[in-house]
Tab-separated table of C-alpha atoms in Angstrom:
chain	number	residue	atom	x	y	z
A	4	ALA	CA	-4.341	-38.890	147.518
A	5	LEU	CA	-5.943	-35.783	146.913
A	6	PRO	CA	-9.031	-35.565	144.769
A	7	ILE	CA	-8.384	-34.186	141.370
A	8	SER	CA	-10.815	-31.694	140.192
A	9	THR	CA	-10.719	-30.633	136.615
A	10	THR	CA	-12.529	-27.587	135.641
A	11	SER	CA	-12.731	-26.949	132.069
A	12	THR	CA	-13.944	-23.560	130.997
A	13	THR	CA	-14.511	-23.107	127.388
A	14	THR	CA	-15.015	-19.577	126.367
A	15	THR	CA	-16.075	-19.226	122.876
A	16	THR	CA	-16.054	-15.749	121.607
A	17	ILE	CA	-17.697	-15.419	118.335
A	18	THR	CA	-17.031	-12.072	116.893
A	19	THR	CA	-19.018	-11.432	113.848
A	20	THR	CA	-18.065	-8.278	112.245
A	21	THR	CA	-20.288	-7.387	109.450
A	22	THR	CA	-19.153	-4.345	107.723
A	23	THR	CA	-21.528	-3.157	105.107
A	24	SER	CA	-20.230	-0.225	103.249
A	25	THR	CA	-22.540	1.142	100.679
A	26	THR	CA	-21.371	4.093	98.760
A	27	THR	CA	-23.902	5.420	96.382
A	28	THR	CA	-22.725	8.216	94.237
A	29	THR	CA	-25.364	9.554	92.006
A	30	THR	CA	-24.243	12.179	89.603
A	31	THR	CA	-26.965	13.561	87.514
A	32	THR	CA	-25.856	16.030	84.883
A	33	THR	CA	-28.645	17.423	82.872
A	34	THR	CA	-27.620	19.684	80.083
A	35	SER	CA	-30.495	21.141	78.283
A	36	THR	CA	-29.815	23.546	75.493
A	37	THR	CA	-32.828	25.084	73.929
A	38	THR	CA	-32.149	27.311	71.005
A	39	ILE	CA	-35.100	29.205	69.762
A	40	THR	CA	-34.456	30.996	66.547
A	41	THR	CA	-37.132	33.361	65.486
A	42	THR	CA	-36.717	34.717	62.032
A	43	THR	CA	-38.965	37.577	61.179
A	44	THR	CA	-39.013	38.568	57.605
A	45	THR	CA	-40.561	41.885	56.934
A	46	SER	CA	-41.217	42.533	53.347
A	47	THR	CA	-42.024	46.038	52.363
A	48	SER	CA	-43.381	46.401	48.947
A	49	THR	CA	-43.262	49.885	47.598
A	50	THR	CA	-44.804	50.640	44.306
A	51	THR	CA	-42.823	53.444	42.824
A	52	THR	CA	-44.503	55.417	40.173
A	53	ALA	CA	-41.901	56.959	37.988
A	54	MET	CA	-41.799	60.699	38.544
A	55	ILE	CA	-41.067	62.618	35.404
A	56	CYS	CA	-40.205	66.285	35.485
A	57	THR	CA	-40.965	68.601	32.633
A	58	ARG	CA	-38.829	71.304	31.072
A	59	PRO	CA	-39.731	74.826	32.250
A	60	ASP	CA	-41.104	77.314	29.743
A	61	ASN	CA	-39.069	80.310	28.597
A	62	ILE	CA	-35.588	79.299	29.673
A	63	VAL	CA	-33.588	82.449	28.974
A	64	ASN	CA	-30.710	82.621	31.452
A	65	TYR	CA	-29.562	79.024	30.960
A	66	THR	CA	-28.272	76.541	28.450
A	67	VAL	CA	-29.836	73.220	29.445
A	68	THR	CA	-29.233	69.686	28.207
A	69	ASP	CA	-32.050	67.361	29.259
A	70	ASN	CA	-30.454	63.898	29.173
A	71	SER	CA	-33.126	62.287	31.400
A	72	LEU	CA	-36.087	63.905	33.111
A	73	ASP	CA	-37.040	60.646	34.876
A	74	ALA	CA	-36.420	61.075	38.617
A	75	LEU	CA	-34.916	57.550	38.834
A	76	ALA	CA	-32.324	58.299	36.157
A	77	TRP	CA	-32.131	62.098	36.548
A	78	HIS	CA	-29.473	63.711	34.390
A	79	VAL	CA	-29.849	67.375	33.441
A	80	GLU	CA	-26.890	69.601	32.735
A	81	VAL	CA	-27.058	73.380	33.053
A	82	GLU	CA	-24.791	76.374	32.476
A	83	CYS	CA	-25.328	80.074	32.198
A	84	ALA	CA	-26.408	81.143	28.696
A	85	PHE	CA	-24.574	83.679	26.603
A	86	GLY	CA	-25.101	87.105	28.153
A	87	PHE	CA	-25.688	85.701	31.663
A	88	ARG	CA	-23.285	84.808	34.413
A	89	GLY	CA	-23.273	83.058	37.780
A	90	ASP	CA	-20.931	81.120	40.048
A	91	ASN	CA	-23.143	78.103	40.511
A	92	PRO	CA	-25.843	77.414	37.919
A	93	THR	CA	-28.069	74.703	39.423
A	94	VAL	CA	-30.977	72.581	38.277
A	95	HIS	CA	-33.488	71.415	40.905
A	96	MET	CA	-35.532	68.280	40.270
A	97	CYS	CA	-39.313	68.648	40.528
A	98	THR	CA	-41.054	67.323	43.631
A	99	VAL	CA	-44.389	66.638	41.939
A	100	ASN	CA	-44.851	64.386	38.920
A	101	GLU	CA	-45.237	66.196	35.591
A	102	GLU	CA	-44.188	69.548	37.094
A	103	PRO	CA	-41.219	71.523	35.707
A	104	TYR	CA	-37.816	71.417	37.303
A	105	THR	CA	-36.406	74.760	38.420
A	106	LEU	CA	-33.178	76.552	37.634
A	107	SER	CA	-31.124	78.991	39.686
A	108	GLY	CA	-27.772	80.715	39.768
A	109	CYS	CA	-27.552	82.712	36.510
A	110	PHE	CA	-28.404	86.356	36.107
A	111	ALA	CA	-28.066	88.933	33.392
A	112	ASP	CA	-24.572	90.232	32.961
A	113	GLU	CA	-25.061	93.996	33.223
A	114	ARG	CA	-21.415	94.955	33.124
A	115	MET	CA	-21.219	97.382	30.239
A	116	CYS	CA	-18.488	98.789	28.116
A	117	ILE	CA	-18.395	102.530	27.625
A	118	ALA	CA	-18.097	103.928	24.131
A	119	PRO	CA	-15.095	106.154	23.587
A	120	ASP	CA	-15.614	109.895	23.618
A	121	SER	CA	-14.494	110.195	20.008
A	122	THR	CA	-15.130	107.868	17.095
A	123	VAL	CA	-13.591	110.236	14.520
A	124	GLY	CA	-12.313	108.212	11.568
A	125	TYR	CA	-14.650	105.299	12.248
A	126	VAL	CA	-18.193	104.285	11.549
A	127	VAL	CA	-19.399	102.561	14.731
A	128	GLN	CA	-22.481	100.425	15.096
A	129	GLU	CA	-23.161	99.635	18.778
A	130	ASN	CA	-25.454	96.591	18.935
A	131	ASP	CA	-24.772	95.650	22.533
A	132	LEU	CA	-22.295	97.051	25.056
A	133	VAL	CA	-22.888	94.360	27.701
A	134	ILE	CA	-19.476	92.776	28.232
A	135	SER	CA	-20.604	89.156	28.017
A	136	ILE	CA	-22.429	89.707	24.713
A	137	PHE	CA	-20.439	92.655	23.402
A	138	ASP	CA	-21.506	93.391	19.872
A	139	VAL	CA	-20.012	96.481	18.230
A	140	VAL	CA	-19.028	96.749	14.623
A	141	ALA	CA	-16.495	99.419	13.560
A	142	THR	CA	-15.286	100.231	10.093
A	143	CYS	CA	-13.073	102.949	8.753
A	144	ALA	CA	-14.839	106.103	7.740
A	145	GLU	CA	-14.420	107.347	4.174
A	146	GLY	CA	-11.827	109.933	3.516
């Protein structure tokens, strides 16, 4: 008989698989809104002294209606007076308090009528031959 030999081989394979999966996701969102509102208030205080114009002396060429001589409520109306003419009569407000306003645009109307060569049969009184203020009086002569 043959000798029996038994060989026993035990192979132990220990496989340790350690899988460590670490996923770290860090999301940092920083929203910073800084609103700086600067309000600057500038206050200007103006003391207004009412400026008052005066009426000029010796207004001859103009017919003037002084409704208000206060510069803040200025209202003066002007037109050429009888015997004067102009395309644009104008009143100019004063620039200094208590000074007179000024007028411009009217001038003497020097257009004249001419008397006829003969006034036979009439009595004629020529007071003014300027067209704009024409003043002639005529009456029948006696006889």
